[in-house]
PDB file of C-alpha atoms in Angstrom:
ATOM      1  CA  LYS A   1     -10.349  17.629  13.455  1.00 93.00           C
ATOM      2  CA  VAL A   2      -8.398  14.384  13.040  1.00 95.00           C
ATOM      3  CA  ARG A   3      -5.140  14.826  11.196  1.00 97.00           C
ATOM      4  CA  LEU A   4      -2.501  12.365  10.059  1.00 97.00           C
ATOM      5  CA  GLU A   5       0.695  13.933   8.748  1.00 97.00           C
ATOM      6  CA  GLU A   6       3.364  11.873   7.029  1.00 97.00           C
ATOM      7  CA  SER A   7       7.035  12.832   6.907  1.00 97.00           C
ATOM      8  CA  GLY A   8      10.404  11.248   6.261  1.00 97.00           C
ATOM      9  CA  GLY A   9       9.980  10.363   2.629  1.00 95.00           C
ATOM     10  CA  GLY A  10      12.440  11.192  -0.097  1.00 97.00           C
ATOM     11  CA  GLU A  11      15.033   9.400  -2.134  1.00 97.00           C
ATOM     12  CA  ALA A  12      17.220   6.453  -1.205  1.00 98.00           C
ATOM     13  CA  PRO A  13      19.499   4.123  -3.168  1.00 98.00           C
ATOM     14  CA  PRO A  14      18.692   0.454  -3.686  1.00 98.00           C
ATOM     15  CA  GLY A  15      19.650  -1.377  -0.523  1.00 98.00           C
ATOM     16  CA  GLY A  16      19.259   1.792   1.502  1.00 98.00           C
ATOM     17  CA  SER A  17      16.876   2.705   4.300  1.00 98.00           C
ATOM     18  CA  LEU A  18      14.201   5.266   5.044  1.00 98.00           C
ATOM     19  CA  THR A  19      11.921   5.753   8.010  1.00 98.00           C
ATOM     20  CA  LEU A  20       8.484   7.242   7.469  1.00 98.00           C
ATOM     21  CA  SER A  21       6.576   8.959  10.257  1.00 98.00           C
ATOM     22  CA  CYS A  22       2.874   9.610  10.610  1.00 98.00           C
ATOM     23  CA  GLU A  23       1.960  11.983  13.415  1.00 98.00           C
ATOM     24  CA  ALA A  24      -1.629  11.753  14.582  1.00 98.00           C
ATOM     25  CA  SER A  25      -3.709  14.579  16.007  1.00 96.00           C
ATOM     26  CA  GLU A  26      -7.079  14.326  17.763  1.00 96.00           C
ATOM     27  CA  ILE A  27      -6.889  10.526  17.947  1.00 95.00           C
ATOM     28  CA  THR A  28      -4.773   8.232  20.095  1.00 94.00           C
ATOM     29  CA  ALA A  29      -2.714   6.204  17.659  1.00 94.00           C
ATOM     30  CA  ALA A  30      -2.289   3.310  20.079  1.00 93.00           C
ATOM     31  CA  THR A  31      -6.038   2.676  20.083  1.00 93.00           C
ATOM     32  CA  TYR A  32      -6.393   2.515  16.312  1.00 96.00           C
ATOM     33  CA  TYR A  33      -5.269   0.017  13.718  1.00 96.00           C
ATOM     34  CA  MET A  34      -2.571   2.212  12.217  1.00 97.00           C
ATOM     35  CA  THR A  35      -1.955   1.271   8.623  1.00 97.00           C
ATOM     36  CA  TRP A  36       0.440   2.014   5.798  1.00 98.00           C
ATOM     37  CA  PHE A  37      -0.592   1.824   2.163  1.00 98.00           C
ATOM     38  CA  ARG A  38       1.303   2.677  -0.966  1.00 98.00           C
ATOM     39  CA  GLN A  39       0.281   3.574  -4.470  1.00 96.00           C
ATOM     40  CA  PHE A  40       2.370   2.960  -7.524  1.00 94.00           C
ATOM     41  CA  PRO A  41       2.079   5.338 -10.488  1.00 86.00           C
ATOM     42  CA  GLY A  42      -1.067   4.554 -12.445  1.00 87.00           C
ATOM     43  CA  ALA A  43      -2.111   1.784 -10.066  1.00 89.00           C
ATOM     44  CA  GLY A  44      -4.419   1.256  -7.091  1.00 85.00           C
ATOM     45  CA  LEU A  45      -3.549   1.216  -3.437  1.00 92.00           C
ATOM     46  CA  GLU A  46      -1.514  -1.609  -1.979  1.00 96.00           C
ATOM     47  CA  TRP A  47      -1.794  -2.445   1.700  1.00 97.00           C
ATOM     48  CA  VAL A  48       1.637  -2.545   3.369  1.00 98.00           C
ATOM     49  CA  SER A  49       1.153  -3.026   7.108  1.00 97.00           C
ATOM     50  CA  THR A  50      -1.215  -2.640  10.035  1.00 97.00           C
ATOM     51  CA  THR A  51      -0.035  -2.072  13.588  1.00 96.00           C
ATOM     52  CA  TYR A  52      -2.010  -2.039  16.797  1.00 94.00           C
ATOM     53  CA  ARG A  53      -0.853  -0.928  20.220  1.00 81.00           C
ATOM     54  CA  ARG A  54       2.805  -0.035  20.094  1.00 70.00           C
ATOM     55  CA  GLY A  55       3.653  -2.671  17.525  1.00 69.00           C
ATOM     56  CA  ASP A  56       2.617  -5.562  19.754  1.00 83.00           C
ATOM     57  CA  LEU A  57       0.442  -6.662  16.870  1.00 90.00           C
ATOM     58  CA  SER A  58       1.757  -6.015  13.401  1.00 93.00           C
ATOM     59  CA  TYR A  59       0.757  -7.453  10.074  1.00 96.00           C
ATOM     60  CA  TYR A  60       2.691  -7.078   6.860  1.00 97.00           C
ATOM     61  CA  ALA A  61       2.199  -7.658   3.184  1.00 97.00           C
ATOM     62  CA  ASP A  62       4.516 -10.298   1.736  1.00 97.00           C
ATOM     63  CA  SER A  63       6.388  -7.549  -0.100  1.00 96.00           C
ATOM     64  CA  ALA A  64       7.198  -5.885   3.240  1.00 97.00           C
ATOM     65  CA  LYS A  65       7.948  -8.874   5.452  1.00 97.00           C
ATOM     66  CA  GLY A  66      11.522  -8.995   6.669  1.00 97.00           C
ATOM     67  CA  ARG A  67      12.326  -5.537   5.310  1.00 98.00           C
ATOM     68  CA  PHE A  68       9.786  -3.138   6.824  1.00 98.00           C
ATOM     69  CA  THR A  69       9.024  -2.632  10.504  1.00 97.00           C
ATOM     70  CA  ALA A  70       6.002  -0.677  11.708  1.00 96.00           C
ATOM     71  CA  SER A  71       5.736   0.705  15.223  1.00 94.00           C
ATOM     72  CA  VAL A  72       3.798   3.230  17.279  1.00 95.00           C
ATOM     73  CA  ASP A  73       5.459   5.652  19.701  1.00 94.00           C
ATOM     74  CA  THR A  74       2.722   6.397  22.193  1.00 93.00           C
ATOM     75  CA  ARG A  75       4.503   9.417  23.674  1.00 95.00           C
ATOM     76  CA  LYS A  76       4.751  11.049  20.266  1.00 96.00           C
ATOM     77  CA  ASN A  77       1.403   9.641  19.092  1.00 97.00           C
ATOM     78  CA  THR A  78       3.219   8.721  15.915  1.00 97.00           C
ATOM     79  CA  LEU A  79       3.267   5.713  13.611  1.00 97.00           C
ATOM     80  CA  PHE A  80       6.585   4.806  12.018  1.00 97.00           C
ATOM     81  CA  LEU A  81       7.577   2.617   9.109  1.00 98.00           C
ATOM     82  CA  LYS A  82      11.234   1.670   9.025  1.00 98.00           C
ATOM     83  CA  MET A  83      12.088   0.481   5.539  1.00 98.00           C
ATOM     84  CA  GLU A  84      15.347  -1.359   4.921  1.00 98.00           C
ATOM     85  CA  SER A  85      16.897  -3.149   1.961  1.00 98.00           C
ATOM     86  CA  LEU A  86      14.917  -0.877  -0.301  1.00 98.00           C
ATOM     87  CA  LYS A  87      14.233  -1.915  -3.873  1.00 97.00           C
ATOM     88  CA  SER A  88      13.318   0.134  -6.904  1.00 96.00           C
ATOM     89  CA  GLU A  89       9.874  -1.448  -6.788  1.00 95.00           C
ATOM     90  CA  ASP A  90       9.287   0.197  -3.408  1.00 97.00           C
ATOM     91  CA  THR A  91       9.047   3.519  -5.249  1.00 97.00           C
ATOM     92  CA  ALA A  92       5.529   4.770  -4.543  1.00 97.00           C
ATOM     93  CA  MET A  93       3.417   7.313  -2.719  1.00 98.00           C
ATOM     94  CA  TYR A  94       3.001   6.107   0.859  1.00 98.00           C
ATOM     95  CA  TYR A  95      -0.097   6.865   2.898  1.00 98.00           C
ATOM     96  CA  CYS A  96      -0.869   6.307   6.551  1.00 97.00           C
ATOM     97  CA  ALA A  97      -4.389   5.673   7.745  1.00 98.00           C
ATOM     98  CA  ALA A  98      -6.144   4.936  11.017  1.00 97.00           C
ATOM     99  CA  PHE A  99      -9.003   2.457  11.387  1.00 96.00           C
ATOM    100  CA  THR A 100     -11.097   1.222  14.283  1.00 94.00           C
ATOM    101  CA  SER A 101     -10.898  -2.419  13.231  1.00 92.00           C
ATOM    102  CA  LEU A 102      -8.396  -4.756  11.639  1.00 92.00           C
ATOM    103  CA  ILE A 103     -10.805  -5.945   8.975  1.00 92.00           C
ATOM    104  CA  THR A 104     -11.531  -2.437   7.711  1.00 92.00           C
ATOM    105  CA  SER A 105      -7.817  -1.689   7.557  1.00 93.00           C
ATOM    106  CA  LEU A 106      -7.239  -4.785   5.434  1.00 92.00           C
ATOM    107  CA  GLN A 107     -10.254  -4.253   3.154  1.00 91.00           C
ATOM    108  CA  SER A 108      -9.860  -0.537   2.535  1.00 91.00           C
ATOM    109  CA  ARG A 109      -9.590   0.549  -1.069  1.00 89.00           C
ATOM    110  CA  GLY A 110      -8.796   4.134  -0.189  1.00 89.00           C
ATOM    111  CA  PRO A 111     -10.423   7.168   1.372  1.00 89.00           C
ATOM    112  CA  GLY A 112     -14.108   7.586   0.671  1.00 83.00           C
ATOM    113  CA  PRO A 113     -17.490   8.032   2.328  1.00 79.00           C
ATOM    114  CA  SER A 114     -17.796   4.347   3.252  1.00 80.00           C
ATOM    115  CA  ASP A 115     -14.149   3.707   4.068  1.00 84.00           C
ATOM    116  CA  GLY A 116     -14.368   4.546   7.765  1.00 86.00           C
ATOM    117  CA  GLY A 117     -10.720   5.482   8.110  1.00 94.00           C
ATOM    118  CA  TYR A 118      -8.706   8.611   8.613  1.00 96.00           C
ATOM    119  CA  TRP A 119      -6.047   9.277   5.996  1.00 97.00           C
ATOM    120  CA  GLY A 120      -2.919  11.331   5.590  1.00 97.00           C
ATOM    121  CA  GLN A 121      -2.026  13.216   2.443  1.00 96.00           C
ATOM    122  CA  GLY A 122       0.751  10.856   1.423  1.00 97.00           C
ATOM    123  CA  ILE A 123       4.468  11.134   0.951  1.00 98.00           C
ATOM    124  CA  GLN A 124       6.693  10.132  -1.921  1.00 98.00           C
ATOM    125  CA  VAL A 125       9.396   7.490  -1.610  1.00 98.00           C
ATOM    126  CA  THR A 126      11.776   7.056  -4.516  1.00 97.00           C
ATOM    127  CA  VAL A 127      14.366   4.295  -4.652  1.00 97.00           C
ATOM    128  CA  SER A 128      16.908   5.035  -7.305  1.00 96.00           C
ATOM    129  CA  SER A 129      20.617   4.832  -7.915  1.00 92.00           C
TER     130      SER A 129
END
């Protein structure tokens, strides 16, 4: 059974850094469009980034550009999201997901029967002083 397991979340001060990990099982992360989403309290999902093949291709939301870096470690079969210069508005539940195409990763509205992606359970990131 495919499994995506996030780790590395927690609390950081404004301006601080955190690195999220998403370890994949039963799929090869480098062959999927590995994607990060986040969900703010009481709001829908927001796409953060999509990475394909060891970070050679990476796409970021405007809110993440210049501050977040996504990468895939093929030996560990793990997706990472290095978050720097954190802001309070980065506080959210972060989810990783795996898709077989870029377009589905960008159009996803969350896990569901027609979504076509594999999803992790999510991990909380809190930016607070």
